[in-house]
Amino acid sequence: MPQTAQNANQEPEVNADLIAAHGISDEEYANILRILNRAPTYTELGIFSAMWNEHCSYKSSKKWLRTLPTTGPQVICGPGENAGIVDIGDGQCVVFKMESHNHPSYIEPFQGAATGMGGILRDVFTMGARPVAAMNSLSFGEITHPKTKSLVNGVVAGIGGYGNCFGVPTVGGEVRFDPSYNGNCLVNAFAAGIADTDKIFYSAASGIGMPVVYLGAKTGRDGVGGATMASAEFDDSIEEKRPTVQVGDPFTEKRLMEATLELMATGAVISIQDMGAAGLTCSAVEMGDKGDLGVRLDLECVPVREENMTAYEMMLSESQERMLMVLNPELEDVAKAVFDKWDLDFAIVGETIAEDRFEIRLHGTLMADLPLKALSGNAPEYDRPWVETPPAAPLADVPEIDPIDGLRALISTPNYASKHWVFEQYDTQVMADTVRTPGAGAGLIRVHGTEKMLAFTSDVTPRYVMANPYMGGAQAVAEAYRNLTAQGANPLATTDNLNFGNPEKPEIMGQFVGAIKGIGAAVAALDMPIVSGNVSLYNESYGTGINPTPTIGAVGIITNPEHAILDCARDGHVALLIGTTNGHLGQSALLAEVFHRVEGDAPEVDLVAEKRNGTFIRDNHELIKACTDLGDGGLALAAFEMAQTAGVGVHIDATDTATLFGEDQARYLVACNFDQAEALMINAARAGVPIETVGRFGGDNVRFGTSDAPLADLSQVYQDSFANALA
Amino acid sequence: MHAAILVFPGSNCDRDLKVAFEAAGAAEGVKVSMIWHKDQELPDGVDIVAVPGGFSFGDYLRCGAIAANSPVSEALRKHVARGGYALGICNGFQVLTETGLLPGALRRNADQKFTCKTVALDVATQNSVFTSEYSVGQRINTPIANHDGNYFVDADTLAQLRAEDRIAFTYVDNPNGSVGDIAGVLSANRRVLGMMPHPERAADAALGGTDGVAMFRALSGLAAGVMATA
């Protein structure tokens, strides 16, 4: 066993307090004793805690994640690697994932959000893909909460500060405010990259005695214990946790990407893994485990930027902008030259070994000696008790409201005002392939050097998921499907970022299970398999969970640019509504924001209708000038947003609140000229798709029935409300 | 025409600029070379050196300050001293002020925020190769994307720039507090242009704008060797 007693690095004795402080349960510790046949050293305890915490092990969620559809002819690589990979034809693929950085962002918003960007970008370029698009789904507490404004400012500046410098365009995302996030904001970052399908890199090590190489920035004490922190609930001691947040350096990340992609082109890389949560520990175990090999590390070779770092600290550091790779030893000089060119550290820190061992030495002293497979293979897995979320009480009467007053009230709230204050702080056009910047529906980029386009969207309506986890989960996928469809894109696949409260509470676990079932049903029906994802649990503060927020990031493709629906509504265009309107006001934006009532059930999601109506939109793209999906705020908000984007007025015939503000699913608003409208109605009748004329575009006013207001006035409210709320 | 694009660690609009040069100058067979910042010499026959946008050296110390001391910046100074053309966009403009090849400095935006959006510019002079295909007073739409685009020169220098007709572009609705609404300035010999807006992001109809194409078209016409004689 490791000789800790003789080591210059005197390690603390492993006792009950230390075990508890590492978040390891009695049952889990008994399991460790069984595996080792002895007590673990301090460093070993740290390694176990890093590998077995919720963040890395998915111990509460694994059972349910396995039920998600993850395959399809388009899928090259599903969950389990750094990111998912989907075929986009012509020998190319899109590599993408979404990941949360919630707890760090609440503690230190700028660095928390920045390193969230850094982590997700590394996941993508580690696989050999150059990142080409980013999105962010942000959930904050109510705007009047004393912490909210500083969190919004810090998180947005942190995302911009990292992504802009790195040089990836942010093309989409969401920003929402709700009291349930008062003590626990959500920062979900998405990144996508493009690679040649025959040049993808994986994490599985191969070959015995191969050098294990450390790349990138130096190791410091930042982030030690970060993954454990991310898996704990928040209370008043939260400020004390600030030192566990890492600090990002996008300039180093940019160099690391260029160096890594250059290195991959030389043939020197056998396998590669980025150092994210639990740094060196997780990355080394991952590479060994997937390659059925052991790993030996000599920690004195690790480039460090602080003095007297212990083995424990080096193994658990979450310093950013680092990678681990297994090198083809014949190309060591070539590899080193690439890293010299970019002024980055390159150090051989160990080797692959035949036995199933994770052997850590510091100046020759054995600090940890663990069976490597057991670290991931024997990680705990729980079948947490759960209870079905009770059905929502029926919705009491909703009074009629003057529709223009209702619209004005909605677009005056930071939730439904324009978010340009946010996305103008992100570089949305770097790389010069952005076809559609954020602000209206899905973002679009061109695949460089081709005519193909990729569409990106991220969606979830947490109110729906709270009321009805199954429907809410399905709705998040359906809305993503519609947002891609409204641009003329064919949905390809999805990534899920599942943010929930404490899974040890059966009602929270019930939300999780319900949402997974809904997501699973929807991705199966709409052929959008989940190819990557991330689970963030324990999003609670003072014992209250957030609204369940399973964010869906989705990618679609437009192979022929003529199939894209990119125009605006014009004066004289007809407004057509595709889909069935029943006037569902339960959990609607109008009810929550204007009547301050969070009541009723989520809208029903009819997946057959979603597929049929979406297919209809794509099949008839040449008859459609502009298209938007109907979501929060229903027909009224969709019609206004379409009018304000185009700078032309709109007249919708309906006057009643339920028709204008109801949030029935599987619906789109379409603008086209009179002849096209006629043809579209004929085609819809043939396809069995409900369609109706609901009004027309033109003039300078927004008019619902007999109530109206100048578009310019409403636009001003829409453009200014977000900044005013933050002022 | 042979354009050399300088690449510093942290440059991120280098490829975008190459694409814009090549697309506009396809008929003339424009040649574009990418020059790594550690290179001490430019290739023979370079007509114009372009310094791209991005975050050279992570914007550490001061935007453009470290890049201005890279080996290649000495080659850039020699090229300009010989009468060569140079174009700096965004971070490239910051590099050109830091090298002293253009007057003034770029300060943090007045609202302290990074700002990315398309803004309207007025063309203020036609008297340079860069602006020769525009007309004075022509309004063009060009994206900006920067945190430090707030151009400053003292009052005397501003008066001199105006007297010498060296202001190339002005903002219609000043987004960052720049003195005199200045978006781009020329050197005394009118062969060096620095500008914060990104003409290379307004050079493709598929991406929503083509108002930058005229600049790259005009530059494609630069004949090899012009700089040596002028």
PDB file of N, CA and C in Angstrom, chain A residues 12-33 38-42 44-46 48-50 52-53 59 228 312:
ATOM      1  N   PRO A  12      -3.137  14.140   5.736  1.00  0.00           N
ATOM      2  CA  PRO A  12      -4.052  14.009   6.870  1.00  0.00           C
ATOM      3  C   PRO A  12      -4.542  12.570   6.987  1.00  0.00           C
ATOM      4  N   GLU A  13      -4.861  12.189   8.190  1.00  0.00           N
ATOM      5  CA  GLU A  13      -5.389  10.850   8.422  1.00  0.00           C
ATOM      6  C   GLU A  13      -6.836  10.798   7.946  1.00  0.00           C
ATOM      7  N   VAL A  14      -7.198   9.727   7.277  1.00  0.00           N
ATOM      8  CA  VAL A  14      -8.569   9.583   6.788  1.00  0.00           C
ATOM      9  C   VAL A  14      -9.464   9.154   7.943  1.00  0.00           C
ATOM     10  N   ASN A  15     -10.344  10.048   8.351  1.00  0.00           N
ATOM     11  CA  ASN A  15     -11.273   9.718   9.440  1.00  0.00           C
ATOM     12  C   ASN A  15     -12.702  10.050   9.008  1.00  0.00           C
ATOM     13  N   ALA A  16     -13.631   9.837   9.908  1.00  0.00           N
ATOM     14  CA  ALA A  16     -15.053   9.981   9.551  1.00  0.00           C
ATOM     15  C   ALA A  16     -15.377  11.398   9.071  1.00  0.00           C
ATOM     16  N   ASP A  17     -14.784  12.407   9.728  1.00  0.00           N
ATOM     17  CA  ASP A  17     -15.066  13.791   9.331  1.00  0.00           C
ATOM     18  C   ASP A  17     -14.596  14.057   7.906  1.00  0.00           C
ATOM     19  N   LEU A  18     -13.387  13.578   7.615  1.00  0.00           N
ATOM     20  CA  LEU A  18     -12.807  13.803   6.299  1.00  0.00           C
ATOM     21  C   LEU A  18     -13.635  13.093   5.222  1.00  0.00           C
ATOM     22  N   ILE A  19     -14.090  11.910   5.554  1.00  0.00           N
ATOM     23  CA  ILE A  19     -14.905  11.140   4.600  1.00  0.00           C
ATOM     24  C   ILE A  19     -16.196  11.901   4.304  1.00  0.00           C
ATOM     25  N   ALA A  20     -16.828  12.409   5.381  1.00  0.00           N
ATOM     26  CA  ALA A  20     -18.081  13.164   5.193  1.00  0.00           C
ATOM     27  C   ALA A  20     -17.828  14.440   4.397  1.00  0.00           C
ATOM     28  N   ALA A  21     -16.686  15.097   4.688  1.00  0.00           N
ATOM     29  CA  ALA A  21     -16.375  16.350   3.991  1.00  0.00           C
ATOM     30  C   ALA A  21     -16.177  16.118   2.493  1.00  0.00           C
ATOM     31  N   HIS A  22     -15.845  14.895   2.129  1.00  0.00           N
ATOM     32  CA  HIS A  22     -15.686  14.568   0.710  1.00  0.00           C
ATOM     33  C   HIS A  22     -16.996  14.123   0.070  1.00  0.00           C
ATOM     34  N   GLY A  23     -18.090  14.215   0.817  1.00  0.00           N
ATOM     35  CA  GLY A  23     -19.395  13.861   0.256  1.00  0.00           C
ATOM     36  C   GLY A  23     -19.551  12.369   0.004  1.00  0.00           C
ATOM     37  N   ILE A  24     -18.749  11.554   0.710  1.00  0.00           N
ATOM     38  CA  ILE A  24     -18.836  10.102   0.509  1.00  0.00           C
ATOM     39  C   ILE A  24     -19.711   9.508   1.609  1.00  0.00           C
ATOM     40  N   SER A  25     -20.751   8.778   1.223  1.00  0.00           N
ATOM     41  CA  SER A  25     -21.683   8.204   2.198  1.00  0.00           C
ATOM     42  C   SER A  25     -21.039   6.992   2.876  1.00  0.00           C
ATOM     43  N   ASP A  26     -21.631   6.553   3.988  1.00  0.00           N
ATOM     44  CA  ASP A  26     -21.135   5.367   4.716  1.00  0.00           C
ATOM     45  C   ASP A  26     -21.110   4.160   3.793  1.00  0.00           C
ATOM     46  N   GLU A  27     -22.180   4.029   3.051  1.00  0.00           N
ATOM     47  CA  GLU A  27     -22.299   2.875   2.152  1.00  0.00           C
ATOM     48  C   GLU A  27     -21.195   2.920   1.088  1.00  0.00           C
ATOM     49  N   GLU A  28     -20.945   4.128   0.562  1.00  0.00           N
ATOM     50  CA  GLU A  28     -19.909   4.271  -0.462  1.00  0.00           C
ATOM     51  C   GLU A  28     -18.523   4.009   0.129  1.00  0.00           C
ATOM     52  N   TYR A  29     -18.313   4.433   1.372  1.00  0.00           N
ATOM     53  CA  TYR A  29     -17.003   4.201   1.991  1.00  0.00           C
ATOM     54  C   TYR A  29     -16.778   2.703   2.227  1.00  0.00           C
ATOM     55  N   ALA A  30     -17.852   2.027   2.627  1.00  0.00           N
ATOM     56  CA  ALA A  30     -17.744   0.571   2.817  1.00  0.00           C
ATOM     57  C   ALA A  30     -17.361  -0.094   1.500  1.00  0.00           C
ATOM     58  N   ASN A  31     -17.905   0.424   0.433  1.00  0.00           N
ATOM     59  CA  ASN A  31     -17.605  -0.096  -0.897  1.00  0.00           C
ATOM     60  C   ASN A  31     -16.119   0.123  -1.240  1.00  0.00           C
ATOM     61  N   ILE A  32     -15.602   1.302  -0.870  1.00  0.00           N
ATOM     62  CA  ILE A  32     -14.177   1.607  -1.103  1.00  0.00           C
ATOM     63  C   ILE A  32     -13.301   0.602  -0.339  1.00  0.00           C
ATOM     64  N   LEU A  33     -13.667   0.344   0.915  1.00  0.00           N
ATOM     65  CA  LEU A  33     -12.889  -0.604   1.728  1.00  0.00           C
ATOM     66  C   LEU A  33     -12.914  -1.994   1.083  1.00  0.00           C
ATOM     67  N   ARG A  38      -8.333  -2.320   2.212  1.00  0.00           N
ATOM     68  CA  ARG A  38      -7.586  -1.504   3.160  1.00  0.00           C
ATOM     69  C   ARG A  38      -8.203  -0.116   3.147  1.00  0.00           C
ATOM     70  N   ALA A  39      -7.769   0.727   4.081  1.00  0.00           N
ATOM     71  CA  ALA A  39      -8.261   2.105   4.094  1.00  0.00           C
ATOM     72  C   ALA A  39      -7.564   2.899   2.990  1.00  0.00           C
ATOM     73  N   PRO A  40      -8.245   3.833   2.370  1.00  0.00           N
ATOM     74  CA  PRO A  40      -7.609   4.663   1.345  1.00  0.00           C
ATOM     75  C   PRO A  40      -6.703   5.730   1.970  1.00  0.00           C
ATOM     76  N   THR A  41      -5.706   6.173   1.218  1.00  0.00           N
ATOM     77  CA  THR A  41      -4.937   7.346   1.645  1.00  0.00           C
ATOM     78  C   THR A  41      -5.762   8.596   1.366  1.00  0.00           C
ATOM     79  N   TYR A  42      -5.248   9.714   1.835  1.00  0.00           N
ATOM     80  CA  TYR A  42      -5.927  10.995   1.612  1.00  0.00           C
ATOM     81  C   TYR A  42      -6.097  11.279   0.118  1.00  0.00           C
ATOM     82  N   GLU A  44      -6.084   9.133  -2.276  1.00  0.00           N
ATOM     83  CA  GLU A  44      -7.030   8.155  -2.844  1.00  0.00           C
ATOM     84  C   GLU A  44      -8.473   8.518  -2.526  1.00  0.00           C
ATOM     85  N   LEU A  45      -8.674   9.015  -1.291  1.00  0.00           N
ATOM     86  CA  LEU A  45     -10.024   9.429  -0.914  1.00  0.00           C
ATOM     87  C   LEU A  45     -10.495  10.560  -1.835  1.00  0.00           C
ATOM     88  N   GLY A  46      -9.582  11.495  -2.095  1.00  0.00           N
ATOM     89  CA  GLY A  46      -9.912  12.605  -3.006  1.00  0.00           C
ATOM     90  C   GLY A  46     -10.264  12.092  -4.397  1.00  0.00           C
ATOM     91  N   PHE A  48     -11.431   9.078  -5.188  1.00  0.00           N
ATOM     92  CA  PHE A  48     -12.753   8.438  -5.142  1.00  0.00           C
ATOM     93  C   PHE A  48     -13.861   9.486  -5.122  1.00  0.00           C
ATOM     94  N   SER A  49     -13.675  10.526  -4.303  1.00  0.00           N
ATOM     95  CA  SER A  49     -14.744  11.513  -4.179  1.00  0.00           C
ATOM     96  C   SER A  49     -14.953  12.242  -5.509  1.00  0.00           C
ATOM     97  N   ALA A  50     -13.864  12.461  -6.228  1.00  0.00           N
ATOM     98  CA  ALA A  50     -13.991  13.138  -7.521  1.00  0.00           C
ATOM     99  C   ALA A  50     -14.702  12.251  -8.543  1.00  0.00           C
ATOM    100  N   TRP A  52     -16.692   9.674  -7.881  1.00  0.00           N
ATOM    101  CA  TRP A  52     -17.996   9.151  -7.465  1.00  0.00           C
ATOM    102  C   TRP A  52     -19.000  10.232  -7.118  1.00  0.00           C
ATOM    103  N   ASN A  53     -18.629  11.499  -7.245  1.00  0.00           N
ATOM    104  CA  ASN A  53     -19.654  12.504  -6.947  1.00  0.00           C
ATOM    105  C   ASN A  53     -20.668  12.525  -8.083  1.00  0.00           C
ATOM    106  N   LYS A  59     -24.627   9.217 -10.679  1.00  0.00           N
ATOM    107  CA  LYS A  59     -25.114   8.049  -9.950  1.00  0.00           C
ATOM    108  C   LYS A  59     -26.617   8.048  -9.735  1.00  0.00           C
ATOM    109  N   THR A 228     -17.063  18.427  -6.395  1.00  0.00           N
ATOM    110  CA  THR A 228     -17.810  18.073  -5.192  1.00  0.00           C
ATOM    111  C   THR A 228     -18.704  19.234  -4.792  1.00  0.00           C
ATOM    112  N   TYR A 312      -2.561  15.329  -3.744  1.00  0.00           N
ATOM    113  CA  TYR A 312      -4.001  15.525  -3.635  1.00  0.00           C
ATOM    114  C   TYR A 312      -4.445  16.721  -4.464  1.00  0.00           C
TER     115      TYR A 312
END
